[in-house]
């Protein structure tokens, strides 16, 4: 299964043929719904951003005034290891209603405006 947003630029006949030939099931999510339906947006990128910010703040407190390439990767790797935990990954798929499949997980977050 390949989860992707349903933007028309991502899905075309060639893409569909490729998926069929390689036994890939495309699951197209509605456009502009990533805050509700994309597991990585829900449970990983927020914690990654916070952990990376913490690592950079530690460097700044230590006297670093400019983040160089040599500073970036160790800080990012440490932040990645904090954020990308199995529990966070599973939590994102659960919150997005993908695994286990539960459309109400997303629908219950929508507000209806008349």
C-alpha atoms as an extended CHARMM CRD file, in Angstrom:
* protein
*
       114  EXT
         1         1  UNK       CA              0.0000000000        0.0000000000        0.0000000000  PROA      1               0.0000000000
         2         2  UNK       CA              1.2140000000        3.4660000000       -0.9130000000  PROA      2               0.0000000000
         3         3  UNK       CA             -0.4070000000        6.3530000000        0.9470000000  PROA      3               0.0000000000
         4         4  UNK       CA             -0.3210000000        9.6840000000       -0.8910000000  PROA      4               0.0000000000
         5         5  UNK       CA             -2.3400000000       12.8300000000       -1.1720000000  PROA      5               0.0000000000
         6         6  UNK       CA             -4.9020000000       12.8120000000       -3.9280000000  PROA      6               0.0000000000
         7         7  UNK       CA             -3.5970000000       15.8500000000       -5.7890000000  PROA      7               0.0000000000
         8         8  UNK       CA             -4.2050000000       15.3470000000       -9.5100000000  PROA      8               0.0000000000
         9         9  UNK       CA             -0.5250000000       15.9110000000      -10.3390000000  PROA      9               0.0000000000
        10        10  UNK       CA              0.4010000000       12.7600000000       -8.4010000000  PROA      10              0.0000000000
        11        11  UNK       CA             -2.0590000000       10.3460000000       -9.9780000000  PROA      11              0.0000000000
        12        12  UNK       CA             -2.3220000000        9.6430000000      -13.6890000000  PROA      12              0.0000000000
        13        13  UNK       CA             -2.7930000000        6.6650000000      -16.0180000000  PROA      13              0.0000000000
        14        14  UNK       CA              0.9340000000        5.8400000000      -16.0790000000  PROA      14              0.0000000000
        15        15  UNK       CA              1.0510000000        5.8600000000      -12.2720000000  PROA      15              0.0000000000
        16        16  UNK       CA             -2.0250000000        3.6210000000      -12.0440000000  PROA      16              0.0000000000
        17        17  UNK       CA             -0.5400000000        1.1660000000      -14.5490000000  PROA      17              0.0000000000
        18        18  UNK       CA              2.7550000000        1.0370000000      -12.6480000000  PROA      18              0.0000000000
        19        19  UNK       CA              0.9400000000        0.3620000000       -9.3850000000  PROA      19              0.0000000000
        20        20  UNK       CA             -1.1410000000       -2.4030000000      -10.9390000000  PROA      20              0.0000000000
        21        21  UNK       CA              1.9090000000       -4.0680000000      -12.5350000000  PROA      21              0.0000000000
        22        22  UNK       CA              3.8120000000       -4.0060000000       -9.2210000000  PROA      22              0.0000000000
        23        23  UNK       CA              0.9340000000       -5.0070000000       -6.9230000000  PROA      23              0.0000000000
        24        24  UNK       CA              0.9020000000       -1.6030000000       -5.2230000000  PROA      24              0.0000000000
        25        25  UNK       CA             -2.3760000000       -0.4150000000       -3.7660000000  PROA      25              0.0000000000
        26        26  UNK       CA             -2.4950000000        3.3940000000       -3.9470000000  PROA      26              0.0000000000
        27        27  UNK       CA             -4.4840000000        5.0100000000       -1.1560000000  PROA      27              0.0000000000
        28        28  UNK       CA             -5.1820000000        8.5880000000       -2.2080000000  PROA      28              0.0000000000
        29        29  UNK       CA             -6.0360000000       10.9370000000        0.6250000000  PROA      29              0.0000000000
        30        30  UNK       CA             -8.0950000000       14.0740000000        0.0390000000  PROA      30              0.0000000000
        31        31  UNK       CA             -6.0770000000       17.1810000000       -0.8710000000  PROA      31              0.0000000000
        32        32  UNK       CA             -5.5660000000       19.7490000000        1.8980000000  PROA      32              0.0000000000
        33        33  UNK       CA             -6.2470000000       17.1790000000        4.6080000000  PROA      33              0.0000000000
        34        34  UNK       CA             -2.7370000000       16.3150000000        5.7680000000  PROA      34              0.0000000000
        35        35  UNK       CA             -3.3290000000       17.7010000000        9.2530000000  PROA      35              0.0000000000
        36        36  UNK       CA             -5.9880000000       14.9950000000        9.6730000000  PROA      36              0.0000000000
        37        37  UNK       CA             -5.0790000000       12.1340000000        7.3720000000  PROA      37              0.0000000000
        38        38  UNK       CA             -1.3300000000       11.9160000000        6.8740000000  PROA      38              0.0000000000
        39        39  UNK       CA              0.2650000000        9.8240000000        9.6220000000  PROA      39              0.0000000000
        40        40  UNK       CA              3.6870000000       11.4440000000        9.4650000000  PROA      40              0.0000000000
        41        41  UNK       CA              2.2330000000       14.9420000000        9.7350000000  PROA      41              0.0000000000
        42        42  UNK       CA              0.1660000000       13.8670000000       12.7310000000  PROA      42              0.0000000000
        43        43  UNK       CA              2.6960000000       12.0770000000       14.9010000000  PROA      43              0.0000000000
        44        44  UNK       CA              6.2550000000       12.4550000000       13.6260000000  PROA      44              0.0000000000
        45        45  UNK       CA              7.0470000000       15.8130000000       12.0830000000  PROA      45              0.0000000000
        46        46  UNK       CA              5.8380000000       17.8380000000       15.0890000000  PROA      46              0.0000000000
        47        47  UNK       CA              8.0090000000       15.8820000000       17.5580000000  PROA      47              0.0000000000
        48        48  UNK       CA             10.9020000000       15.9830000000       15.0640000000  PROA      48              0.0000000000
        49        49  UNK       CA             10.6260000000       19.7670000000       14.7650000000  PROA      49              0.0000000000
        50        50  UNK       CA             10.5450000000       20.1910000000       18.5600000000  PROA      50              0.0000000000
        51        51  UNK       CA             13.4630000000       17.7910000000       19.1450000000  PROA      51              0.0000000000
        52        52  UNK       CA             15.5640000000       19.4570000000       16.4240000000  PROA      52              0.0000000000
        53        53  UNK       CA             14.7960000000       22.8780000000       17.8790000000  PROA      53              0.0000000000
        54        54  UNK       CA             15.9560000000       21.6300000000       21.2920000000  PROA      54              0.0000000000
        55        55  UNK       CA             19.2310000000       20.3400000000       19.8020000000  PROA      55              0.0000000000
        56        56  UNK       CA             19.8860000000       23.6240000000       17.9810000000  PROA      56              0.0000000000
        57        57  UNK       CA             19.0470000000       25.6310000000       21.1040000000  PROA      57              0.0000000000
        58        58  UNK       CA             21.6190000000       23.5570000000       23.0080000000  PROA      58              0.0000000000
        59        59  UNK       CA             24.2290000000       24.4130000000       20.3660000000  PROA      59              0.0000000000
        60        60  UNK       CA             23.3580000000       28.1130000000       20.5800000000  PROA      60              0.0000000000
        61        61  UNK       CA             23.6220000000       28.0260000000       24.3720000000  PROA      61              0.0000000000
        62        62  UNK       CA             27.0440000000       26.4320000000       23.8810000000  PROA      62              0.0000000000
        63        63  UNK       CA             28.2220000000       29.3890000000       21.8050000000  PROA      63              0.0000000000
        64        64  UNK       CA             27.4370000000       28.2820000000       18.2400000000  PROA      64              0.0000000000
        65        65  UNK       CA             26.2700000000       31.3000000000       16.2400000000  PROA      65              0.0000000000
        66        66  UNK       CA             25.9760000000       29.7160000000       12.7910000000  PROA      66              0.0000000000
        67        67  UNK       CA             24.7690000000       26.1830000000       12.0020000000  PROA      67              0.0000000000
        68        68  UNK       CA             27.1930000000       24.6090000000        9.5430000000  PROA      68              0.0000000000
        69        69  UNK       CA             26.7640000000       21.3260000000        7.6930000000  PROA      69              0.0000000000
        70        70  UNK       CA             28.9440000000       19.6710000000       10.3200000000  PROA      70              0.0000000000
        71        71  UNK       CA             26.5230000000       20.8560000000       13.0230000000  PROA      71              0.0000000000
        72        72  UNK       CA             23.3240000000       20.0290000000       11.1660000000  PROA      72              0.0000000000
        73        73  UNK       CA             23.5560000000       16.2690000000       10.7340000000  PROA      73              0.0000000000
        74        74  UNK       CA             24.4410000000       15.3030000000       14.3250000000  PROA      74              0.0000000000
        75        75  UNK       CA             21.6550000000       17.5600000000       15.6170000000  PROA      75              0.0000000000
        76        76  UNK       CA             19.1560000000       16.2210000000       13.0790000000  PROA      76              0.0000000000
        77        77  UNK       CA             20.1320000000       12.6050000000       13.6920000000  PROA      77              0.0000000000
        78        78  UNK       CA             19.6810000000       12.9920000000       17.4550000000  PROA      78              0.0000000000
        79        79  UNK       CA             16.2920000000       14.6590000000       16.9070000000  PROA      79              0.0000000000
        80        80  UNK       CA             15.2730000000       11.9540000000       14.4240000000  PROA      80              0.0000000000
        81        81  UNK       CA             16.1020000000        9.2360000000       16.9430000000  PROA      81              0.0000000000
        82        82  UNK       CA             13.9530000000       10.9790000000       19.5560000000  PROA      82              0.0000000000
        83        83  UNK       CA             10.9410000000       11.4730000000       17.2640000000  PROA      83              0.0000000000
        84        84  UNK       CA             10.9070000000        8.4260000000       14.9830000000  PROA      84              0.0000000000
        85        85  UNK       CA              9.9650000000        5.8050000000       17.5370000000  PROA      85              0.0000000000
        86        86  UNK       CA              7.7500000000        2.8290000000       16.7680000000  PROA      86              0.0000000000
        87        87  UNK       CA              5.1440000000        4.1300000000       19.2080000000  PROA      87              0.0000000000
        88        88  UNK       CA              4.9500000000        7.5120000000       17.4180000000  PROA      88              0.0000000000
        89        89  UNK       CA              4.6690000000        5.8620000000       14.0020000000  PROA      89              0.0000000000
        90        90  UNK       CA              1.8530000000        3.5580000000       15.1120000000  PROA      90              0.0000000000
        91        91  UNK       CA              0.1270000000        6.4560000000       16.8440000000  PROA      91              0.0000000000
        92        92  UNK       CA              0.0790000000        8.4570000000       13.6030000000  PROA      92              0.0000000000
        93        93  UNK       CA             -1.4740000000        5.6400000000       11.5870000000  PROA      93              0.0000000000
        94        94  UNK       CA             -4.0600000000        5.1020000000       14.3370000000  PROA      94              0.0000000000
        95        95  UNK       CA             -4.9040000000        8.8260000000       14.5750000000  PROA      95              0.0000000000
        96        96  UNK       CA             -5.2550000000        9.0210000000       10.7850000000  PROA      96              0.0000000000
        97        97  UNK       CA             -7.7090000000        6.1130000000       10.8820000000  PROA      97              0.0000000000
        98        98  UNK       CA             -5.5140000000        3.9980000000        8.6070000000  PROA      98              0.0000000000
        99        99  UNK       CA             -4.3770000000        1.1250000000       10.8800000000  PROA      99              0.0000000000
       100       100  UNK       CA             -6.6700000000       -0.1520000000       12.1300000000  PROA      100             0.0000000000
       101       101  UNK       CA             -9.0110000000        1.2470000000        9.5050000000  PROA      101             0.0000000000
       102       102  UNK       CA            -11.3130000000        3.6790000000       11.2930000000  PROA      102             0.0000000000
       103       103  UNK       CA            -12.7660000000        6.5570000000        9.2460000000  PROA      103             0.0000000000
       104       104  UNK       CA            -14.4260000000        7.9400000000       12.3830000000  PROA      104             0.0000000000
       105       105  UNK       CA            -10.9660000000        8.8000000000       13.7500000000  PROA      105             0.0000000000
       106       106  UNK       CA            -10.8280000000       11.5600000000       11.1230000000  PROA      106             0.0000000000
       107       107  UNK       CA            -14.5100000000       12.3150000000       10.6460000000  PROA      107             0.0000000000
       108       108  UNK       CA            -14.9780000000       12.9990000000       14.3570000000  PROA      108             0.0000000000
       109       109  UNK       CA            -12.4120000000       15.8260000000       14.1000000000  PROA      109             0.0000000000
       110       110  UNK       CA            -14.2920000000       17.6610000000       11.3660000000  PROA      110             0.0000000000
       111       111  UNK       CA            -16.5350000000       20.5600000000       12.1960000000  PROA      111             0.0000000000
       112       112  UNK       CA            -19.6260000000       21.0510000000       10.1150000000  PROA      112             0.0000000000
       113       113  UNK       CA            -20.4460000000       24.6130000000        9.1410000000  PROA      113             0.0000000000
       114       114  UNK       CA            -23.7950000000       25.4060000000        7.6400000000  PROA      114             0.0000000000
